Amino acid sequence: MSRSLASWHLLEDMMLELKKSGVTIPLKVVEDLRVAKSMIELSYMAGSGDVMQKAEVLFAVVEAYLVAEGQKRFGAAKVDGWLRQLESTNAETPLVSGVAQDRFVTGIPKGQHWIRIEPVGTLTAERIGQLAEQQGMQIKPQNDGKLVVYGAPESLKGFIKKVTTEKL
């Protein structure tokens, strides 16, 4: 069964719980979990099954380490609870999640910096457009109502300063 970002979060929580109890997690295990998350997000964007299979392998390695260390530190009962949570997450969570889509923006020219901003209060989409235009920035509306403002790094800094001084 395919793993999802919800499973990744559970493995991360398991890892943090072990760290809090004094277990030193090897850098390789931490990196494997990070790479697996990146691969999941990439598979959402590219739709590649090969990438997801590689993420599955990394998940298995991380899970095996965490389960072994968890049994040493906490005993079988706690680890069985972790495994039940992972199993139920894998069964209930759909493979595709909107989380990865929120983190990547397509259509931004190379070398441009960007920020995603949500119109709130008096900071309407029109006002954001005015501030962006004053700074020489471009705007790209998103499906979720947010706006992506992009342009030169110096212009983006000026835009952020203007937005943060606006009264909501």
XYZ file of C-alpha atoms in Angstrom:
168
model
C 0.000 0.000 0.000
C 1.358 3.434 -0.915
C 2.516 5.791 1.778
C 1.408 9.404 1.925
C 2.474 12.586 3.616
C 0.325 11.613 6.599
C 2.521 8.531 7.040
C 5.580 10.738 6.729
C 4.250 12.923 9.552
C 3.712 9.872 11.760
C 7.266 8.666 11.138
C 8.532 12.150 11.917
C 6.546 12.184 15.176
C 7.963 8.771 16.091
C 11.465 10.051 15.421
C 10.890 13.144 17.567
C 9.521 11.049 20.414
C 12.643 8.872 20.324
C 14.868 11.962 20.273
C 13.054 13.405 23.311
C 13.663 10.182 25.183
C 17.409 10.470 24.570
C 17.925 8.279 21.496
C 20.447 9.680 19.028
C 19.009 9.262 15.541
C 21.668 8.626 12.869
C 21.943 11.353 10.242
C 21.321 8.762 7.506
C 17.875 7.953 8.929
C 16.945 11.639 9.203
C 18.116 12.252 5.628
C 16.196 9.228 4.342
C 12.994 10.631 5.829
C 13.628 14.068 4.293
C 14.390 12.591 0.886
C 11.264 10.421 1.052
C 9.119 13.508 1.681
C 10.716 15.316 -1.248
C 10.122 12.301 -3.471
C 6.451 12.161 -2.465
C 6.006 15.832 -3.309
C 7.823 15.322 -6.597
C 5.600 12.381 -7.467
C 2.523 14.567 -6.885
C 3.869 17.112 -9.343
C 5.337 14.732 -11.930
C 3.049 11.752 -11.376
C 5.937 9.299 -11.490
C 5.412 5.858 -9.971
C 9.161 5.180 -9.949
C 9.771 8.078 -7.596
C 7.025 6.846 -5.274
C 8.567 3.360 -5.217
C 11.912 4.834 -4.154
C 10.141 6.782 -1.422
C 8.526 3.509 -0.270
C 11.960 1.930 0.115
C 13.187 4.886 2.180
C 10.055 4.731 4.325
C 10.692 1.038 5.001
C 14.277 1.748 6.094
C 13.234 4.582 8.405
C 10.305 2.600 9.818
C 12.523 -0.425 10.520
C 15.016 1.688 12.435
C 12.335 3.543 14.417
C 10.493 0.339 15.317
C 13.696 -1.360 16.508
C 14.755 1.635 18.602
C 11.208 2.136 19.875
C 11.026 -1.443 21.131
C 14.335 -1.005 22.960
C 13.280 2.284 24.521
C 9.507 1.996 25.050
C 8.593 -1.676 24.681
C 6.359 -3.594 22.288
C 3.038 -2.070 23.388
C 3.960 1.481 22.361
C 5.503 0.342 19.087
C 2.394 -1.700 18.285
C 0.386 1.520 18.691
C 2.713 3.301 16.256
C 2.340 0.496 13.734
C -1.466 0.528 14.047
C -1.447 4.290 13.410
C 0.737 3.831 10.323
C -1.486 1.039 9.042
C -4.693 3.039 9.512
C -3.143 6.125 7.893
C -2.084 4.108 4.873
C -5.569 2.660 4.517
C -7.501 5.921 4.983
C -5.352 8.659 3.458
C -5.654 9.297 -0.267
C -2.368 9.267 -2.134
C -2.714 12.748 -3.604
C -2.687 15.685 -1.250
C -2.946 19.423 -1.857
C 0.026 20.102 0.403
C 2.648 19.575 -2.272
C 0.759 21.680 -4.754
C 0.841 24.629 -2.341
C 4.615 24.544 -2.102
C 5.493 24.732 -5.794
C 4.692 27.513 -8.221
C 4.988 26.995 -11.956
C 5.317 29.707 -14.571
C 7.694 31.962 -12.650
C 10.635 33.024 -14.854
C 14.062 31.773 -13.849
C 15.920 34.131 -11.546
C 12.728 35.709 -10.208
C 11.858 35.537 -6.535
C 8.276 35.089 -5.407
C 5.937 35.140 -2.462
C 2.430 33.728 -2.085
C 0.052 36.115 -0.344
C -3.596 35.845 0.647
C -5.805 38.940 0.493
C -7.040 39.726 4.023
C -9.042 42.643 5.431
C -8.146 45.935 3.758
C -5.273 44.231 1.975
C -7.466 43.237 -0.957
C -6.307 41.692 -4.215
C -6.584 45.132 -5.834
C -4.424 46.735 -3.123
C -1.856 43.959 -3.424
C -1.844 44.595 -7.185
C -1.204 48.314 -6.630
C 1.656 47.645 -4.223
C 3.173 45.085 -6.577
C 2.950 47.475 -9.525
C 4.654 50.237 -7.494
C 7.572 47.879 -6.909
C 7.718 46.613 -10.525
C 6.415 43.176 -9.581
C 4.142 40.775 -11.489
C 1.090 38.970 -10.082
C -0.220 35.503 -10.823
C -3.595 34.547 -9.268
C -3.933 31.034 -7.831
C -6.989 28.764 -7.802
C -7.287 28.991 -4.007
C -7.680 32.798 -4.003
C -4.078 33.512 -3.093
C -1.792 35.601 -5.271
C 1.783 34.879 -6.289
C 3.794 38.081 -6.533
C 7.126 37.737 -8.308
C 9.989 39.807 -9.643
C 13.544 40.874 -8.911
C 14.833 40.065 -5.419
C 15.254 43.763 -4.513
C 11.735 44.546 -5.681
C 10.331 41.674 -3.645
C 12.007 43.003 -0.502
C 10.449 46.422 -1.114
C 7.055 44.820 -1.739
C 7.226 42.865 1.520
C 8.129 46.030 3.441
C 5.161 47.869 1.919
C 2.749 45.009 2.654
C 3.887 44.667 6.248
C 3.330 48.375 6.895
C -0.227 48.278 5.511
C -3.010 48.568 8.069
C -5.319 45.579 8.048
